[in-house]
Coordinates of C-alpha atoms and ligand atoms in Angstrom, one line a residue:
M1117 CA 6.0 18.0 -1.1
E1118 CA 6.9 17.5 -4.6
I1119 CA 5.9 18.5 -7.4
D1120 CA 5.7 19.4 -11.6
E1121 CA 5.7 22.7 -11.8
M1122 CA 5.0 23.2 -14.7
T1123 CA 1.4 20.9 -14.4
A1124 CA 0.8 20.5 -10.9
P1125 CA -1.8 22.5 -9.2
K1126 CA 0.0 25.3 -6.3
T1127 CA 0.8 23.5 -3.0
P1128 CA -2.0 24.3 -0.5
I1129 CA -0.3 25.8 2.3
K1130 CA -2.4 24.4 5.0
S1131 CA -0.6 20.9 3.8
L1132 CA 2.4 21.7 5.0
L1133 CA 4.5 21.5 7.8
L1134 CA 6.1 24.3 10.0
E1135 CA 9.8 23.4 8.7
E1136 CA 9.0 22.9 5.1
I1137 CA 8.1 27.0 5.2
E1138 CA 11.0 27.4 6.4
T1139 CA 12.1 25.0 3.7
H1140 CA 10.8 26.9 0.9
L1141 CA 10.3 30.7 2.2
I1142 CA 14.6 29.6 2.4
A1143 CA 14.1 28.9 -1.7
L1144 CA 12.3 31.9 -2.2
G1145 CA 15.5 34.4 -0.5
Q1146 CA 12.6 34.8 2.4
R1147 CA 15.1 34.9 6.4
K1148 CA 13.5 31.4 8.6
Y1149 CA 11.8 33.1 10.8
R1150 CA 9.2 34.2 8.0
A1151 CA 7.8 30.7 8.1
Q1152 CA 7.1 31.2 12.6
Q1153 CA 5.0 34.0 11.3
V1154 CA 3.6 32.5 8.1
V1155 CA 1.6 29.6 11.0
Q1156 CA 1.1 31.9 13.4
W1157 CA -1.9 34.0 10.8
L1158 CA -2.7 30.8 9.5
Y1159 CA -3.5 29.0 13.1
Q1160 CA -3.7 31.3 15.9
K1161 CA -4.6 34.5 14.0
R1162 CA -6.5 32.4 10.9
V1163 CA -7.0 34.0 8.7
K1164 CA -8.5 34.4 5.1
A1165 CA -5.7 34.8 2.5
F1166 CA -2.4 35.5 2.5
A1167 CA -2.5 39.1 1.6
E1168 CA -4.5 39.7 5.5
M1169 CA -0.7 39.1 7.4
S1170 CA -0.3 42.0 7.6
D1171 CA 3.2 41.5 9.0
L1172 CA 4.7 40.5 6.0
P1173 CA 6.5 42.5 3.1
A1174 CA 4.0 42.7 0.8
A1175 CA 6.5 41.6 -1.3
L1176 CA 7.1 38.2 -0.2
R1177 CA 3.0 37.5 0.6
E1178 CA 2.6 38.5 -3.5
Q1179 CA 5.6 35.4 -3.2
L1180 CA 3.3 32.8 -1.7
D1181 CA 0.0 33.8 -3.3
A1182 CA 2.3 32.9 -6.6
G1183 CA 3.4 30.1 -5.3
F1184 CA 0.6 28.0 -3.0
A1185 CA -2.7 27.5 -2.8
F1186 CA -5.0 29.0 0.7
D1187 CA -8.5 27.4 0.2
V1188 CA -10.8 27.4 2.2
L1189 CA -13.9 24.9 2.6
Q1190 CA -17.3 27.0 1.1
P1191 CA -20.5 26.0 3.4
I1192 CA -22.7 24.7 1.6
R1193 CA -25.3 23.7 4.7
K1194 CA -25.2 22.8 8.2
T1195 CA -28.1 21.4 10.2
G1196 CA -28.7 20.7 14.3
S1197 CA -28.1 24.0 17.1
R1198 CA -25.9 25.1 19.6
D1199 CA -26.8 22.5 21.9
T1200 CA -27.1 20.0 18.9
T1201 CA -24.5 17.8 17.1
Q1202 CA -24.5 20.4 13.3
K1203 CA -23.4 18.7 10.7
F1204 CA -21.1 20.8 8.7
L1205 CA -21.4 19.9 4.5
W1206 CA -17.9 21.5 2.6
Q1207 CA -17.6 22.3 -1.3
L1208 CA -14.1 22.2 -1.9
V1209 CA -12.4 23.9 -4.4
D1210 CA -13.0 21.4 -7.1
R1211 CA -17.0 21.4 -6.3
S1212 CA -16.9 17.9 -4.5
L1213 CA -18.7 17.7 -1.2
I1214 CA -17.8 17.2 2.4
E1215 CA -18.9 16.6 5.6
S1216 CA -17.9 17.9 9.3
V1217 CA -19.6 16.5 12.9
L1218 CA -19.3 19.1 15.6
I1219 CA -20.7 17.1 18.7
P1220 CA -21.2 19.1 21.9
A1221 CA -20.0 17.9 24.5
S1222 CA -21.9 15.3 26.6
P1223 CA -22.3 14.7 30.4
A1224 CA -24.7 11.8 29.8
L1225 CA -22.1 10.2 27.9
Y1226 CA -18.5 11.7 29.6
G1227 CA -19.9 12.8 32.6
E1228 CA -21.1 15.9 34.2
A1229 CA -16.9 17.5 33.7
S1230 CA -16.6 17.1 30.9
D1231 CA -16.5 19.6 28.2
R1232 CA -15.5 17.4 25.3
R1233 CA -15.9 19.2 21.9
T1234 CA -16.1 17.2 19.4
I1235 CA -14.6 17.1 15.9
C1236 CA -15.8 14.3 13.6
V1237 CA -13.8 14.8 10.0
S1238 CA -13.8 13.9 6.2
T1239 CA -11.1 11.5 5.2
Q1240 CA -11.6 11.2 1.4
V1241 CA -14.0 12.2 -1.1
G1242 CA -16.8 9.3 -0.6
C1243 CA -15.1 6.1 0.5
A1244 CA -14.5 3.0 -1.6
Y1245 CA -14.6 0.3 0.5
G1246 CA -17.7 0.1 0.1
C1247 CA -19.7 -1.7 3.7
K1248 CA -23.0 -2.7 3.2
F1249 CA -24.5 -0.3 5.8
C1250 CA -22.6 3.2 5.1
A1251 CA -23.8 6.5 3.4
S1252 CA -20.2 7.3 2.6
G1253 CA -19.6 4.7 0.6
L1254 CA -22.8 4.3 -1.4
D1255 CA -22.2 6.1 -4.3
G1256 CA -18.1 5.6 -4.2
F1257 CA -14.3 7.0 -4.5
S1258 CA -14.1 10.2 -5.4
R1259 CA -10.0 11.2 -4.7
N1260 CA -8.5 12.2 -1.5
L1261 CA -8.6 15.1 0.9
H1262 CA -4.8 16.5 1.2
A1263 CA -4.1 18.0 4.6
G1264 CA -5.0 21.3 4.1
E1265 CA -8.8 20.0 3.3
I1266 CA -8.6 18.5 7.1
V1267 CA -6.9 20.3 9.1
D1268 CA -9.1 23.1 7.4
Q1269 CA -12.8 21.4 8.5
I1270 CA -11.9 22.2 12.1
L1271 CA -10.2 26.0 11.6
R1272 CA -14.0 26.3 10.3
V1273 CA -15.4 25.0 12.4
E1274 CA -14.7 26.8 15.2
E1275 CA -15.3 30.0 13.2
L1276 CA -18.5 29.1 12.3
S1277 CA -19.9 27.6 15.6
G1278 CA -17.9 30.3 18.6
E1279 CA -16.9 26.7 20.1
K1280 CA -13.1 25.7 21.0
I1281 CA -12.6 22.2 19.4
N1282 CA -10.7 19.7 22.0
N1283 CA -10.9 16.6 21.3
I1284 CA -10.8 15.2 16.8
V1285 CA -11.9 11.5 15.7
F1286 CA -11.3 10.4 11.9
M1287 CA -14.3 9.2 11.5
G1288 CA -16.2 11.2 8.7
M1289 CA -16.4 10.8 5.3
G1290 CA -13.3 7.9 3.6
E1291 CA -10.8 5.7 5.1
P1292 CA -8.3 7.6 6.9
L1293 CA -5.3 4.6 6.9
A1294 CA -6.7 4.5 2.7
N1295 CA -5.2 8.2 2.7
F1296 CA -2.0 7.7 4.5
D1297 CA -0.3 10.9 3.0
N1298 CA -2.3 12.4 3.8
L1299 CA -3.7 12.3 7.3
L1300 CA -0.3 11.9 8.7
R1301 CA 0.7 15.3 7.2
A1302 CA -2.9 16.9 9.3
L1303 CA -2.0 14.6 12.6
Q1304 CA 1.0 16.3 12.8
I1305 CA -0.4 20.3 12.1
I1306 CA -3.2 19.3 14.5
N1307 CA -0.9 18.6 17.1
A1308 CA 1.6 20.8 16.6
H1309 CA 2.2 23.4 18.7
W1310 CA 2.6 25.4 15.6
G1311 CA -0.5 24.4 15.0
I1312 CA -4.0 23.8 16.6
G1313 CA -2.3 22.8 19.2
I1314 CA -4.4 19.5 20.7
G1315 CA -3.0 16.7 22.3
A1316 CA -2.7 13.2 20.0
R1317 CA -4.7 11.9 23.3
H1318 CA -7.2 13.8 22.4
I1319 CA -7.4 12.7 18.6
T1320 CA -8.9 9.1 17.6
V1321 CA -8.0 7.9 13.9
S1322 CA -11.1 5.3 13.3
T1323 CA -10.2 2.6 10.2
S1324 CA -12.6 -0.1 8.4
G1325 CA -8.9 -2.5 9.5
L1326 CA -6.1 -2.3 7.1
A1327 CA -4.0 -3.9 9.0
P1328 CA -1.1 -2.9 7.3
R1329 CA -1.3 0.4 7.9
I1330 CA -2.5 -0.2 11.6
R1331 CA 1.9 -2.1 11.7
E1332 CA 2.8 1.9 9.4
L1333 CA 0.5 3.9 11.9
A1334 CA 1.8 2.2 15.2
D1335 CA 5.6 3.3 14.7
Q1336 CA 4.8 6.2 14.3
P1337 CA 6.0 8.4 17.3
L1338 CA 2.0 10.3 17.8
Q1339 CA 0.5 9.2 20.3
I1340 CA -3.6 9.2 18.9
R1341 CA -5.8 6.5 19.7
L1342 CA -7.4 3.8 16.8
A1343 CA -10.8 2.8 16.8
I1344 CA -11.4 -0.7 14.5
S1345 CA -14.8 -0.6 13.1
L1346 CA -15.6 -3.7 13.8
H1347 CA -18.7 -4.8 13.5
G1348 CA -18.8 -8.9 12.4
A1349 CA -16.9 -11.0 15.6
T1350 CA -17.2 -14.3 12.4
D1351 CA -15.2 -13.8 9.1
E1352 CA -18.4 -15.0 8.3
V1353 CA -20.4 -12.2 9.6
R1354 CA -18.1 -9.7 8.5
E1355 CA -17.5 -11.0 5.4
Q1356 CA -21.0 -9.9 4.6
I1357 CA -21.3 -6.2 6.2
M1358 CA -17.2 -5.2 5.3
P1359 CA -16.1 -5.9 1.8
V1360 CA -12.2 -5.1 2.8
N1361 CA -12.5 -8.3 4.9
R1362 CA -11.9 -10.4 2.7
K1363 CA -8.5 -8.8 1.6
Y1364 CA -7.8 -8.8 5.8
N1365 CA -9.1 -11.1 7.2
L1366 CA -10.6 -11.0 11.7
A1367 CA -6.8 -13.3 12.5
A1368 CA -4.8 -10.4 9.8
L1369 CA -7.0 -7.7 11.6
L1370 CA -6.4 -9.1 15.5
D1371 CA -3.1 -10.0 14.7
A1372 CA -2.4 -6.1 14.4
C1373 CA -4.1 -4.6 16.7
A1374 CA -2.0 -7.1 18.3
Y1375 CA 1.2 -4.3 17.3
W1376 CA -0.3 -2.0 17.8
Q1377 CA -1.5 -2.9 21.9
A1378 CA 3.0 -3.3 21.9
R1379 CA 3.8 -0.5 20.5
K1380 CA 1.3 2.0 21.6
K1381 CA 0.8 0.0 25.7
Q1382 CA -2.9 1.7 24.9
R1383 CA -6.2 0.4 25.0
L1384 CA -7.6 0.8 22.1
T1385 CA -12.0 0.8 20.9
F1386 CA -13.8 -2.1 19.3
E1387 CA -16.7 0.5 17.5
Y1388 CA -19.5 -2.4 17.0
I1389 CA -22.3 -1.0 14.8
L1390 CA -25.5 -3.3 15.7
I1391 CA -27.6 -4.4 13.5
H1392 CA -31.1 -6.3 12.9
G1393 CA -30.7 -9.7 12.4
V1394 CA -27.3 -9.8 11.3
N1395 CA -24.8 -9.1 13.5
D1396 CA -26.9 -9.5 17.4
T1397 CA -26.4 -12.0 18.2
P1398 CA -25.8 -14.2 21.2
E1399 CA -22.8 -15.7 19.6
Q1400 CA -21.4 -12.9 18.1
A1401 CA -21.3 -11.1 20.6
H1402 CA -19.7 -14.0 22.8
A1403 CA -17.6 -13.9 20.2
L1404 CA -16.3 -10.6 20.2
A1405 CA -15.7 -10.5 24.3
V1406 CA -12.8 -12.9 23.3
H1407 CA -11.2 -11.0 20.6
A1408 CA -11.8 -8.1 23.6
K1409 CA -10.4 -9.8 26.4
R1410 CA -7.1 -11.0 23.8
L1411 CA -6.4 -7.5 23.0
E1412 CA -7.8 -6.1 26.1
A1413 CA -10.4 -3.7 23.5
K1414 CA -13.2 -1.9 25.4
V1415 CA -16.2 -1.7 23.3
N1416 CA -18.7 0.7 21.7
L1417 CA -22.0 -0.4 20.8
I1418 CA -23.7 1.5 18.3
P1419 CA -27.1 1.4 16.9
Y1420 CA -26.7 0.8 13.8
N1421 CA -28.9 5.0 12.3
K1422 CA -30.6 3.7 9.2
V1423 CA -29.8 5.3 6.0
E1424 CA -31.9 6.2 2.9
G1425 CA -32.3 3.3 0.4
L1426 CA -29.8 0.5 2.9
P1427 CA -32.7 -2.2 4.7
W1428 CA -30.7 -2.1 7.6
E1429 CA -32.2 -1.1 11.2
R1430 CA -31.5 -1.5 14.3
P1431 CA -32.2 -3.5 16.8
P1432 CA -34.9 -3.2 20.2
I1433 CA -33.6 -2.1 22.4
P1434 CA -33.3 -4.7 25.1
R1435 CA -31.8 -6.8 22.5
Q1436 CA -29.2 -3.9 22.6
N1437 CA -29.3 -4.9 25.6
A1438 CA -28.7 -8.1 25.6
F1439 CA -26.0 -8.2 23.5
L1440 CA -24.3 -5.9 26.0
H1441 CA -25.0 -7.7 29.0
I1442 CA -23.5 -10.6 26.4
L1443 CA -19.9 -8.2 26.5
K1444 CA -20.0 -6.8 30.3
T1445 CA -20.8 -10.0 32.4
A1446 CA -17.1 -11.3 30.3
G1447 CA -15.5 -9.0 32.1
V1448 CA -15.6 -6.5 28.6
V1449 CA -15.2 -2.9 29.6
A1450 CA -18.3 -1.5 26.7
T1451 CA -20.7 0.7 26.5
I1452 CA -23.4 1.3 24.1
R1453 CA -24.1 4.6 22.6
R1454 CA -27.4 6.0 23.1
E1455 CA -28.6 9.6 20.8
K1456 CA -31.0 11.5 20.7
G1457 CA -32.8 10.4 17.4
H1458 CA -31.6 9.6 14.7
D1459 CA -31.6 12.2 12.2
I1460 CA -29.5 14.2 14.6
D1461 CA -27.1 11.8 15.0
A1462 CA -26.9 10.0 12.1
A1463 CA -24.2 9.5 10.7
C1464 CA -21.2 10.9 8.5
G1465 CA -21.6 10.8 5.2
Q1466 CA -25.0 11.0 5.1
L1467 CA -26.1 14.9 4.9
R1468 CA -23.6 15.0 1.6
L1469 CA -25.6 12.1 0.0
Q1470 CA -29.2 13.9 0.7
T1471 CA -28.0 16.8 -0.2
Q1472 CA -26.7 15.4 -3.3
R1473 CA -29.6 13.3 -4.0
E1474 CA -32.3 15.6 -3.4
L1475 CA -29.7 17.5 -6.1
Q1476 CA -29.9 15.2 -8.7
A1477 CA -34.4 15.4 -8.3
V1478 CA -34.4 18.9 -9.5
Ligands
SAH2364 N1 -14.2 4.2 7.1 C1 -13.7 4.4 8.5 C2 -13.6 6.1 9.1 C3 -14.6 5.8 8.6 S1 -16.2 5.2 9.1 C4 -14.4 3.1 9.3 O1 -14.9 3.0 9.4 O2 -14.1 3.1 10.8 C5 -16.7 5.6 11.5 C6 -18.2 4.9 11.0 O3 -19.0 5.5 10.9 C7 -17.2 3.5 11.2 O4 -17.4 3.0 13.0 C8 -18.8 2.9 10.7 O5 -19.0 1.7 10.3 C9 -19.7 3.9 11.1 N2 -21.0 3.8 10.2 C10 -21.4 4.2 9.6 N3 -22.3 4.3 9.0 C11 -22.8 4.8 10.3 C12 -24.1 3.9 10.6 N4 -25.6 4.4 9.3 N5 -25.0 3.7 11.4 C13 -23.8 4.1 12.7 N6 -22.6 3.9 12.0 C14 -22.1 3.7 10.7
SF4_2365 FE1 -15.9 3.5 4.7 FE2 -15.6 3.8 6.7 FE3 -17.6 3.8 5.5 FE4 -16.3 1.1 5.5 S1 -17.8 2.0 7.5 S2 -17.9 2.5 3.3 S3 -15.0 2.2 5.4 S4 -15.8 5.1 5.6

């Protein structure tokens, strides 16, 4: 990480890879093994300040404090309880708000033996892509999260919930592939044995379809999973709700998906929100089936979660089932995600939106 010593803010320590911390420590005249101690304090013992790293010499702790930022996300609001989806609203050092969601093990979704505890993390403050149905993009884009702010969502949710997270989805606020370098850093720290240590196969990155970035991610060695927010099976329908489709149309997106699949030899997922009267017709289901079969992709149907102030609704259940039926009849692996209630399981971005509106109303 290159910084201009005079003007740049301090580098966040949780944005750095082990080898980078080693390089910094050597530059400070320290022995390389000290970096191992630092990452142990960060990711195993999980302290909140350099001063707590008690087996480091006091002088080194002071040097670290002077050279690096040790930001910790501040919890502002939390909804939900242990057995339901919990949402955490965080304030960052610049007072921006982001959110993370903790989804408990759900035997109904994943089978009785499942102990999957999933965190949904944000990658940006707001989102520039402006999908018409999404709360995250309503107030536009403010800034990218740095890797440490992505990593810290996991550390803080584990701390405040008492749960050990074993599955991560990049489906919170923001477009992960538009914050590519910080995403790659965060992925490495989350995956590393010296870091949080979560297996790459338990990490899913979701994108609205930045085709060139999908190819770049496919060239990375990490065996993470990829989910594509498709939400429309023809350019005509997709374009109405996802402006990104004008930049990378379906043909470009699906070609990038084919490249991913060829490189990774791994099934990708199409996410498809069902929005009443917009993308839930039998024609769209048939077109979606063709794409899914071409790429051997799995389809995740998600009945739309109402966003206050937006006109969209989820289709009635029989219509949802009819859509699913068409996919299954065509031989596509497809599931429908049924939530326990709109309020608790609502998609990311909504708690922040609600809080900002309440603050504006005061
Ligand atoms: N920007 C990335 C990741 C964040 S969005 C992307 O678009 O993939 C994560 C998922 O939530 C996407 O599939 C998105 O389309 C979906 N989503 C957004 N708003 C929603 C809503 N109101 N109801 C259901 N899903 C929603
Ligand atoms: Fe951004 Fe994803 Fe929401 Fe679209 S769906 S506005 S890309 S966060």
